[in-house]
Coordinates of C-alpha atoms and ligand atoms in Angstrom, one line a residue:
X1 CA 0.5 28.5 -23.4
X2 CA -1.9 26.3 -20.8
X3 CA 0.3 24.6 -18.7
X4 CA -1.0 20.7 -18.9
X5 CA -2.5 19.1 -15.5
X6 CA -2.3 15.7 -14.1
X7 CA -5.2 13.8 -14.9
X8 CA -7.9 13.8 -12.2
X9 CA -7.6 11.4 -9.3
X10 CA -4.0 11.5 -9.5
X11 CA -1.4 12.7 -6.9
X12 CA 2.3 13.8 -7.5
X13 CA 4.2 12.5 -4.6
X14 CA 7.2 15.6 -4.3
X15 CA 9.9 15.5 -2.4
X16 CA 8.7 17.4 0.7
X17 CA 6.7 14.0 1.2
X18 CA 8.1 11.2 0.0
X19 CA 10.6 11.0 2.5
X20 CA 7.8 10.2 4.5
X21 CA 6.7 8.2 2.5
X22 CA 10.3 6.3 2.0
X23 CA 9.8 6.0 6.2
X24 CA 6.3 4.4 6.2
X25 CA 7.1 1.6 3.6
X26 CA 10.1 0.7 5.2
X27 CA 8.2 0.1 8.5
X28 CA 5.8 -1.7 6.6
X29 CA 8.3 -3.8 4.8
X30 CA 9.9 -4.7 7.8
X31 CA 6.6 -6.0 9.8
X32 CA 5.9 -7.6 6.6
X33 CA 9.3 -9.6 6.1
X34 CA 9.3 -10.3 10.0
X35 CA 6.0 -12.4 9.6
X36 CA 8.5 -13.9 6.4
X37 CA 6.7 -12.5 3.1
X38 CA 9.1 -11.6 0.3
X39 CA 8.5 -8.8 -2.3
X40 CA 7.1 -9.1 -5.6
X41 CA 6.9 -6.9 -8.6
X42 CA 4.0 -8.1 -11.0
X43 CA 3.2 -5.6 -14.4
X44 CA 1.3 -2.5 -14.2
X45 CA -1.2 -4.3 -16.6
X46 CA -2.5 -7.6 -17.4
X47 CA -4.8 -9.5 -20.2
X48 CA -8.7 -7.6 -19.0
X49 CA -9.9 -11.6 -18.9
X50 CA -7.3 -12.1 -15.7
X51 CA -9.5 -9.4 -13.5
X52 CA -13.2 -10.8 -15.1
X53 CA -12.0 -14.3 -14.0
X54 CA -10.1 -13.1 -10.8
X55 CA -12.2 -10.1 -9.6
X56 CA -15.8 -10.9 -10.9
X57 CA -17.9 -9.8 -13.9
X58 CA -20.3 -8.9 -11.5
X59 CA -18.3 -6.3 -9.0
X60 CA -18.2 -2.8 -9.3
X61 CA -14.5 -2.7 -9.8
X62 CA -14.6 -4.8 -13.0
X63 CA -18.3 -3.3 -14.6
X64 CA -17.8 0.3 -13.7
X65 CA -14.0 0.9 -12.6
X66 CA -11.4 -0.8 -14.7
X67 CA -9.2 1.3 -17.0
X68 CA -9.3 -1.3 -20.1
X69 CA -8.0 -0.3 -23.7
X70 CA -7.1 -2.6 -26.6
X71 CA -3.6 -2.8 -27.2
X72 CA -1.9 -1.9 -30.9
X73 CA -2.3 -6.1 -31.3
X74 CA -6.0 -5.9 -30.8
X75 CA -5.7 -7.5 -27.3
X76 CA -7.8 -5.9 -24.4
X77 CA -5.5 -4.9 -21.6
X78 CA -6.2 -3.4 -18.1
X79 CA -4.3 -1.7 -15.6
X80 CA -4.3 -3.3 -12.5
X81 CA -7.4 -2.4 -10.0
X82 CA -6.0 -4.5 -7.2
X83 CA -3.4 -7.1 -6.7
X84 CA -4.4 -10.4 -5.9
X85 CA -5.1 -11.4 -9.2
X86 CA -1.8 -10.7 -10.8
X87 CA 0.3 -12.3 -7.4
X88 CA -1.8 -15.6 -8.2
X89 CA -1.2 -15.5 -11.6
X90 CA 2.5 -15.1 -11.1
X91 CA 2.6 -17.6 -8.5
X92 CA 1.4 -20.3 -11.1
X93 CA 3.1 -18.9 -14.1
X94 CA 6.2 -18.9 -12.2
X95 CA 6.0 -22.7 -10.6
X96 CA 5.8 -21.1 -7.0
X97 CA 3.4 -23.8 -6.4
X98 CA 5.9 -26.0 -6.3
X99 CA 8.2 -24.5 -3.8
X100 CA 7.2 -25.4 0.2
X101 CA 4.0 -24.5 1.4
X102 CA 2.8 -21.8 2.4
X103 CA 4.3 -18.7 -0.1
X104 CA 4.7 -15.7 1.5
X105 CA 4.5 -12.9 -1.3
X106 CA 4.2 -9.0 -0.5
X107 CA 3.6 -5.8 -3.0
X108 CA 3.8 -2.2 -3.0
X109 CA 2.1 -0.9 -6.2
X110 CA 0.1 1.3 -7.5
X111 CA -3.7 0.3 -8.6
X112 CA -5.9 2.1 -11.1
X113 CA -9.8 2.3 -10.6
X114 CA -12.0 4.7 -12.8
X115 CA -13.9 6.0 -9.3
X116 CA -15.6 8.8 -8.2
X117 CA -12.9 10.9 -6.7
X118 CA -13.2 12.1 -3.4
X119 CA -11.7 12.3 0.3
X120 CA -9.5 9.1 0.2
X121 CA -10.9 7.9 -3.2
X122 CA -8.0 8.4 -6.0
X123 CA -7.6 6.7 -9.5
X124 CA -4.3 6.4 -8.7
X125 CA -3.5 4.8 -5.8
X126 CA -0.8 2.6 -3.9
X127 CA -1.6 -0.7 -1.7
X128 CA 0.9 -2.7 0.1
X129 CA -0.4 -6.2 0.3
X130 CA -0.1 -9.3 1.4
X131 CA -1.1 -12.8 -0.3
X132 CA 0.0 -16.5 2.0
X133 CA -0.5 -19.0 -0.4
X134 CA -1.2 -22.6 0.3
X135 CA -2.6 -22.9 4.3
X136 CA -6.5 -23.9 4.9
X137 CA -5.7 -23.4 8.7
X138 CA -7.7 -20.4 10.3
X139 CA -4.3 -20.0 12.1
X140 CA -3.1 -18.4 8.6
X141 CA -5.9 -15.9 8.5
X142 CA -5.4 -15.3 12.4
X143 CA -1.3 -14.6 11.4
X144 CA -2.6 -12.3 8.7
X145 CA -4.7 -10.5 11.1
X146 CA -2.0 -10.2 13.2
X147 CA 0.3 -9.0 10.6
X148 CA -2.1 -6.3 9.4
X149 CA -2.2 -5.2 13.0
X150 CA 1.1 -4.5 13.6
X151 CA 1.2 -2.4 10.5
X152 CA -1.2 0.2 12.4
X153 CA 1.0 -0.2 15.9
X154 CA 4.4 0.1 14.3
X155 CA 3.4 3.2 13.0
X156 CA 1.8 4.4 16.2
X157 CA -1.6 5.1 14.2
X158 CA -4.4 4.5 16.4
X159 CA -8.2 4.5 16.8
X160 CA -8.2 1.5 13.7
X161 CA -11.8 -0.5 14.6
X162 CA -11.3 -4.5 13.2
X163 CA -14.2 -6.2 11.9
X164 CA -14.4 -9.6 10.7
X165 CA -17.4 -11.5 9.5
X166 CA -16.9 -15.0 7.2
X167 CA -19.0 -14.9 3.8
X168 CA -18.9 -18.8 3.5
X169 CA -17.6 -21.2 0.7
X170 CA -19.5 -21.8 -2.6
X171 CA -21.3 -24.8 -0.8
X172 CA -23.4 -23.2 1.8
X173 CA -23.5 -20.1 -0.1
X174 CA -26.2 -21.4 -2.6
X175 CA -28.5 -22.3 -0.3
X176 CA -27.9 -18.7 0.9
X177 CA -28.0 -17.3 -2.7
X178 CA -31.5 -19.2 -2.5
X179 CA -32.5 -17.0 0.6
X180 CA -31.3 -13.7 -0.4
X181 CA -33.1 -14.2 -4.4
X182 CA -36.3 -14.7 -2.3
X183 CA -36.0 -11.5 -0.2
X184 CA -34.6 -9.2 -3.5
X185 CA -37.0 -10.8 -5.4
X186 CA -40.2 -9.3 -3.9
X187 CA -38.5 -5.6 -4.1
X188 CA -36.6 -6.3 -7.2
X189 CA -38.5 -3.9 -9.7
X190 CA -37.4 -0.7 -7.2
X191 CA -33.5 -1.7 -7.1
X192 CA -30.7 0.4 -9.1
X193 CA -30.3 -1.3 -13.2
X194 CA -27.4 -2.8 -11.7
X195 CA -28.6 -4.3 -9.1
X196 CA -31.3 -6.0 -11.3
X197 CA -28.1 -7.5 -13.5
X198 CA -26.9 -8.9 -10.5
X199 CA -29.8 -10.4 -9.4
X200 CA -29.4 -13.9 -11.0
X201 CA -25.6 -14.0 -11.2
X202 CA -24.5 -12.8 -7.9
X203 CA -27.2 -11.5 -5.8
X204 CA -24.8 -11.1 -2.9
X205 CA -23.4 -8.3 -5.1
X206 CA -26.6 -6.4 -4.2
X207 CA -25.9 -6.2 -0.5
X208 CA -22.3 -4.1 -1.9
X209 CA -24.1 -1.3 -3.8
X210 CA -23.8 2.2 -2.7
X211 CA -27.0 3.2 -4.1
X212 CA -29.2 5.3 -1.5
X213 CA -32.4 3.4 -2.9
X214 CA -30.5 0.1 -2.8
X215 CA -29.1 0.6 0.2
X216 CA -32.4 0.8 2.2
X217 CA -34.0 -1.7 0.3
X218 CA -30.9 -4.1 1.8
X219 CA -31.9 -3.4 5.7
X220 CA -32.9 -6.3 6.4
X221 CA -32.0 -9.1 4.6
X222 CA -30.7 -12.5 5.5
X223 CA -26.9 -13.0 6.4
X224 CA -24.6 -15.0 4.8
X225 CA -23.2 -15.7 8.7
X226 CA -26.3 -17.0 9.5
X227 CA -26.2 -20.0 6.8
X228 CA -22.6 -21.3 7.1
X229 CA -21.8 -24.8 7.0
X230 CA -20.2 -26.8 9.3
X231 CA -16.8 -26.7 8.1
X232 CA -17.0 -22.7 7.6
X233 CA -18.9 -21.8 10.9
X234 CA -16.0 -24.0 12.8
X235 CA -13.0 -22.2 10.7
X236 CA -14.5 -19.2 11.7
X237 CA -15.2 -19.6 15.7
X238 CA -11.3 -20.5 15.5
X239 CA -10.1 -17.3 14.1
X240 CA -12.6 -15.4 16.5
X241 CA -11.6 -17.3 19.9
X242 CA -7.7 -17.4 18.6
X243 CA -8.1 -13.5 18.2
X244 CA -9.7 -13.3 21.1
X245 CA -6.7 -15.3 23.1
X246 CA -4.0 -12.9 21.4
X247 CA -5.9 -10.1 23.0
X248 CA -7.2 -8.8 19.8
X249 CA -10.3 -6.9 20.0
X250 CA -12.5 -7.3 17.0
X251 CA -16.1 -6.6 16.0
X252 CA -18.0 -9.2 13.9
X253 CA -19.7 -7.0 11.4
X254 CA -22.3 -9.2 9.2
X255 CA -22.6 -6.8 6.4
X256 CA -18.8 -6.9 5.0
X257 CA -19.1 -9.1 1.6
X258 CA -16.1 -6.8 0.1
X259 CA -16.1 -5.9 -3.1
X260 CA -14.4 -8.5 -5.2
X261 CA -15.6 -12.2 -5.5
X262 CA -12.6 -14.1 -4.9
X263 CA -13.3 -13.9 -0.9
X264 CA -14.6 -16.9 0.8
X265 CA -14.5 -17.6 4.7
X266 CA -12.9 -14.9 6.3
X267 CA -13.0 -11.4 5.4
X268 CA -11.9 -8.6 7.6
X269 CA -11.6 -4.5 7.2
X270 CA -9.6 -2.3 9.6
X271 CA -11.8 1.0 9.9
X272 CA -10.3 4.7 10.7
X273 CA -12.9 5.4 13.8
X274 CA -12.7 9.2 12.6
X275 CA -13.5 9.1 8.8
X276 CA -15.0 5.6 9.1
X277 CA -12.3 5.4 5.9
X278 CA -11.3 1.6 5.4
X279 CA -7.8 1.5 5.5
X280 CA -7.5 -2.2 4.9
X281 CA -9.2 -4.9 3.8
X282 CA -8.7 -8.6 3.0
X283 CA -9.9 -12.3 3.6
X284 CA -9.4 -15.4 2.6
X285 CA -9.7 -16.6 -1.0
X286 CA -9.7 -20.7 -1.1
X287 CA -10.9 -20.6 -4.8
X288 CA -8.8 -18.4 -6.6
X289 CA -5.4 -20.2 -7.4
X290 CA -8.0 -23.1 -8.8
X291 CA -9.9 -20.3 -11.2
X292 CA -6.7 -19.9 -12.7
X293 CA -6.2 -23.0 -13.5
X294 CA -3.6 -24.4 -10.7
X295 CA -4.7 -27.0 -8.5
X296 CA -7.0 -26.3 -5.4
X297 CA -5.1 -24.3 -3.1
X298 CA -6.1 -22.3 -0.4
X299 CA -5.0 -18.4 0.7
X300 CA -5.3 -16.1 2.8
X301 CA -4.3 -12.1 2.1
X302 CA -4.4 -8.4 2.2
X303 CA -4.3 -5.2 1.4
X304 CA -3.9 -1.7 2.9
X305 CA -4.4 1.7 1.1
X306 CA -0.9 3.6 1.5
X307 CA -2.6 7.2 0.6
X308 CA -5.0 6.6 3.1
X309 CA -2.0 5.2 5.9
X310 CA 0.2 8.4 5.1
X311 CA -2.8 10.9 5.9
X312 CA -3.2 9.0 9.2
X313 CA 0.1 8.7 10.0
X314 CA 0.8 12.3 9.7
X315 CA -2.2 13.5 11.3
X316 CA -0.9 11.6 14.7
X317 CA 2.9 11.2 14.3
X318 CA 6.0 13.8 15.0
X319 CA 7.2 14.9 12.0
X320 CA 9.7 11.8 10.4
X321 CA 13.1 13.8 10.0
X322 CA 14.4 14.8 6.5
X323 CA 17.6 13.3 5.6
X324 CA 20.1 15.9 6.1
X325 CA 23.5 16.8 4.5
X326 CA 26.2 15.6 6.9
X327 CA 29.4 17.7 5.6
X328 CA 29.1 20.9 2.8
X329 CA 32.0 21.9 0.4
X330 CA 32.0 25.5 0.0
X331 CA 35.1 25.9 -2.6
X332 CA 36.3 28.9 -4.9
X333 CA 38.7 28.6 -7.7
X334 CA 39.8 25.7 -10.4
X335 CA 42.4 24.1 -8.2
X336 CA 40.0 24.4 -5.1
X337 CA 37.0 23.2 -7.5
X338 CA 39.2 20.3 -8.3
X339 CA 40.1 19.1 -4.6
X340 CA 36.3 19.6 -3.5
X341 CA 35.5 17.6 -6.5
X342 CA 38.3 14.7 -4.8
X343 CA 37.0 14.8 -1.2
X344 CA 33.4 15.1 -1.9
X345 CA 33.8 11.6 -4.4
X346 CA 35.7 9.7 -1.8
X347 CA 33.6 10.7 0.8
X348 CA 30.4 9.7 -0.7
X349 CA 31.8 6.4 -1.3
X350 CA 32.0 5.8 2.3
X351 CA 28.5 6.8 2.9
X352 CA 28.8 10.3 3.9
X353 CA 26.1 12.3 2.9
X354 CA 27.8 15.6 0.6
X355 CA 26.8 18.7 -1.0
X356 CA 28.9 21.2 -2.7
X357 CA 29.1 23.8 -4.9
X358 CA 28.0 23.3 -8.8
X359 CA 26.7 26.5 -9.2
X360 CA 30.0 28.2 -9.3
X361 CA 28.6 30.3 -6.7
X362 CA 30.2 32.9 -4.3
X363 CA 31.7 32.3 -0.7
X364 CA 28.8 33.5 1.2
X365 CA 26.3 32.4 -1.5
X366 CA 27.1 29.0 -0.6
X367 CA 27.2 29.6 2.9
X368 CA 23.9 30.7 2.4
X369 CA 23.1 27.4 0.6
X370 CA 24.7 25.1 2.9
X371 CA 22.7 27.2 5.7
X372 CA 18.8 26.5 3.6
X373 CA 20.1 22.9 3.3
X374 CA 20.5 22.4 7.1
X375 CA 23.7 20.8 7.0
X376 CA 25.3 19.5 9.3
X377 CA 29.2 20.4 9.2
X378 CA 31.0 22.6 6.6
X379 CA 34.3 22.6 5.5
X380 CA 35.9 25.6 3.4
X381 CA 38.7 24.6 1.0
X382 CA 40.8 28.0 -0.2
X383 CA 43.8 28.7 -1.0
X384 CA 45.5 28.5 2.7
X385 CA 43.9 25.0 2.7
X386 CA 44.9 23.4 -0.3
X387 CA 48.6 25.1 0.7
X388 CA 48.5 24.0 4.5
X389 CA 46.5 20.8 4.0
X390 CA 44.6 21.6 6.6
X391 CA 40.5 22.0 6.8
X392 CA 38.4 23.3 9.9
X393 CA 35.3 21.1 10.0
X394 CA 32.3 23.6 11.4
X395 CA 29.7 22.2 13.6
X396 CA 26.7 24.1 12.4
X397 CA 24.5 23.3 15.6
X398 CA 27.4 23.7 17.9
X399 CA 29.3 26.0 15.9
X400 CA 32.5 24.3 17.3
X401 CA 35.4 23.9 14.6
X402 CA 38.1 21.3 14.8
X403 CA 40.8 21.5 12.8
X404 CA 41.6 18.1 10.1
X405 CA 44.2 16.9 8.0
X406 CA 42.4 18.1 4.1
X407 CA 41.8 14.4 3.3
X408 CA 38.4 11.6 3.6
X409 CA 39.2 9.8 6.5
X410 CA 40.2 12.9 8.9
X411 CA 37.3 14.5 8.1
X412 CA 34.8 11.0 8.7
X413 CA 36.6 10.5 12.0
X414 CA 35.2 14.3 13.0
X415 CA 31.5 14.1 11.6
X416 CA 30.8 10.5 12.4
Ligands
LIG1 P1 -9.8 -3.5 -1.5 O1 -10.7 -3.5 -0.3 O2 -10.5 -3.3 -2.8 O3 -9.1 -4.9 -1.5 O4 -8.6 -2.5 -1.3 C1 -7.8 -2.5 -0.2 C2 -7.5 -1.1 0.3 O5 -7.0 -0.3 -0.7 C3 -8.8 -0.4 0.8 O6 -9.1 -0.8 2.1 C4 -8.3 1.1 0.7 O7 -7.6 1.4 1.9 C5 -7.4 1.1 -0.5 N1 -8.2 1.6 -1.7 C6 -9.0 0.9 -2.5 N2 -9.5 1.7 -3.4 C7 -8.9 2.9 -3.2 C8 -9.0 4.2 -3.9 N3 -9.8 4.4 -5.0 N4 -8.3 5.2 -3.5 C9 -7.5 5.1 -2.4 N5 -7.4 3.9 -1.7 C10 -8.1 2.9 -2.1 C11 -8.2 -5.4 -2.5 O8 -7.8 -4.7 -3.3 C12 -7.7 -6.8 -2.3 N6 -6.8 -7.1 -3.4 C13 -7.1 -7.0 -0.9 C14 -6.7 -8.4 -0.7 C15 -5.4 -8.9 -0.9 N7 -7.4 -9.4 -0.4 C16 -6.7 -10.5 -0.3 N8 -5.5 -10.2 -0.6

């Protein structure tokens, strides 16, 4: 019979990695909860009309990418492409708004987006994020930055280029929009069919498509960074001479308008100099919270592909060591099976790490075993032990034995 395959664009994470994996989030977690975010779990999937309002009609991830099915109810349902969206919509269904200002919320969850798979670019994929609800102050967005820094130096990952560039709130950006309709407009015939849906809507969708033809036909036009208003260009010569104070070196780069619409003001990307791979991306989104229906309220967030991290990570790190067994149970025989059965329980209730026989395996067989696992101390319990009460406890790196009383706490006082 065919053996069935994961569905393209998907990765199994097996056992050889995920300890590595286990290693990277909890450095991760840690820089996140330092800077004071907490975790939150939000569902796999979510009413389709939370991402169209949230995300944008008019970005790739909602026309072209979403996994959207109707439920057995008749209600359209998508699995989550990102996860600002369902964080804001948790923080209002759940009265977070009410709680002091700002909240600090954090995620490590896998995302679904119907791409084109290749190097870096899954269907299935994991982001840790970051969403600070509730400041206005550019010294949240400098904080984020900050934050989304340290994730790169904690893991010793280097070459990551910043760039920031702001994109503006809704008020300047029309007489932008103005601009940038005028300078489409008089190519618009030769742009993609997308494009040409964009055009009225969101023309600053244009400058995001990955169409060759598009692409080219973009060189050129005006910048939104050019035509901020006088609240936005302040906010953002704050964040740049505040980064600039911390030592932060950053490029402003006048083409990021990210791909989702929420973003206003600030909006950032750290780069992987080699692949020229995003490995994180996020802004500010001042308008968001209020789309879903909770008063105006400002935020600042976000999010870093784990997929991506991991291959960087191990490309420049020594190898994360593999939790090891700290003490194997080679036993033969019922009443021998019984007592490794007793000391292997008790000892795994004080923390120690235990493997033993369950194969019902020979002497050396489990030597053997205990030898593949890499662990760190054996103990044999025969028949002289169970009649002495005695155990030897064998280094395996040392090879030294020292003899122990055939009970839990002896034999913790030796491996410890
Ligand atoms: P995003 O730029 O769409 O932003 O995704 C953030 C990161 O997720 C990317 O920089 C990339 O590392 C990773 N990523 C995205 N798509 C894929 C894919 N198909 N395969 C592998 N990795 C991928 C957001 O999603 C925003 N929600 C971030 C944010 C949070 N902004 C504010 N708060």
């Amino acid at each position: 019979m065919d053996m069935i395959q994961k569905p393209k664009g998907t990765k199994d994470l097996l056992p050889e990695d995920s300890y590595k994996w286990q290693f990277v989030e909890r450095k991760v977690a840690k820089v996140l909860e330092n800077y004071g975010f907490k975790e939150i779990r939000v569902p796999v999937f979510e009413y389709t009309e939370l991402f169209q309002r949230g995300v944008g009609e008019t970005t790739d991830v909602v026309q072209k990418e979403m996994y959207t099915f109707d439920d057995k109810g008749g209600r359209s349902i998508t699995l989550r492409p990102e996860g600002t969206a369902g964080a804001v919509r948790a923080y209002l269904e759940n009265g977070m708004a009410s709680k002091p200002s700002p909240v600090k919320l954090y995620y490590n969850m896998a995302m679904y987006r119907y791409e084109n798979v290749q190097k870096g670019r899954l269907r299935e994929f994991h982001q840790i994020g970051a969403e600070l609800i509730g400041s206005s102050s550019y010294l949240a967005d400098v904080d984020t930055i900050l934050m989304a820094k340290s994730i790169f130096n904690t893991l010793n990952i280097p070459n990551i280029k910043l760039n920031i560039n702001s994109i503006g709130c809704p008020k300047c950006r029309s007489e932008y929009q103005k601009k940038l309709r005028e300078f489409i407009g008089k190519n618009l015939d030769s742009y993609c069919d997308t494009c040409k849906t964009r055009f009225e809507k969101n023309p600053m969708r244009i400058l995001d498509c990955k169409e060759k033809k598009c692409k080219e036909l973009n060189v050129g036009a005006p910048m939104m960074i050019d035509y901020l208003c006088e609240e936005c260009k302040e906010h953002f010569e704050n964040v740049k001479s505040a980064l600039s104070s911390a030592n932060v070196e950053f490029e402003i780069d006048s083409s990021i308008v990210r791909g989702l619409d929420y973003y206003t003001k600030t909006v950032f990307e750290f780069i992987d100099d080699k692949t020229g791979l995003t490995v994180l991306g996020g802004g500010r989104y001042d308008g968001l919270v209020e789309e879903f229906g909770g008063a105006p309220t400002p935020a600042v967030g976000f999010a870093t592909g784990v997929e991506r991290v991991m291959e960087l990570f191990e490309a420049t790190n020594e190898q994360v060591q593999e939790n090891v067994p700290d003490l194997y149970i080679v036993s033969c025989g019922d009443k021998e099976n019984i007592k490794a059965i007793e000391i292997a329980k008790n000892l795994r209730k004080a923390g120690v790490y235990v493997e033993k026989d369950i194969m019902e395996r020979s002497f050396k067989a489990q030597f053997k075993y205990a030898d593949k696992l890499n662990c760190k101390n054996v103990i044999v319990i025969g028949e002289d032990e169970l009649t002495s009460g005695k155990v030897k406890v064998k280094n395996m790196a040392t090879g030294e034995e020292v003899e122990a009383e055939l009970a839990p706490e002896a034999i913790i006082n030796i491996i410890k």
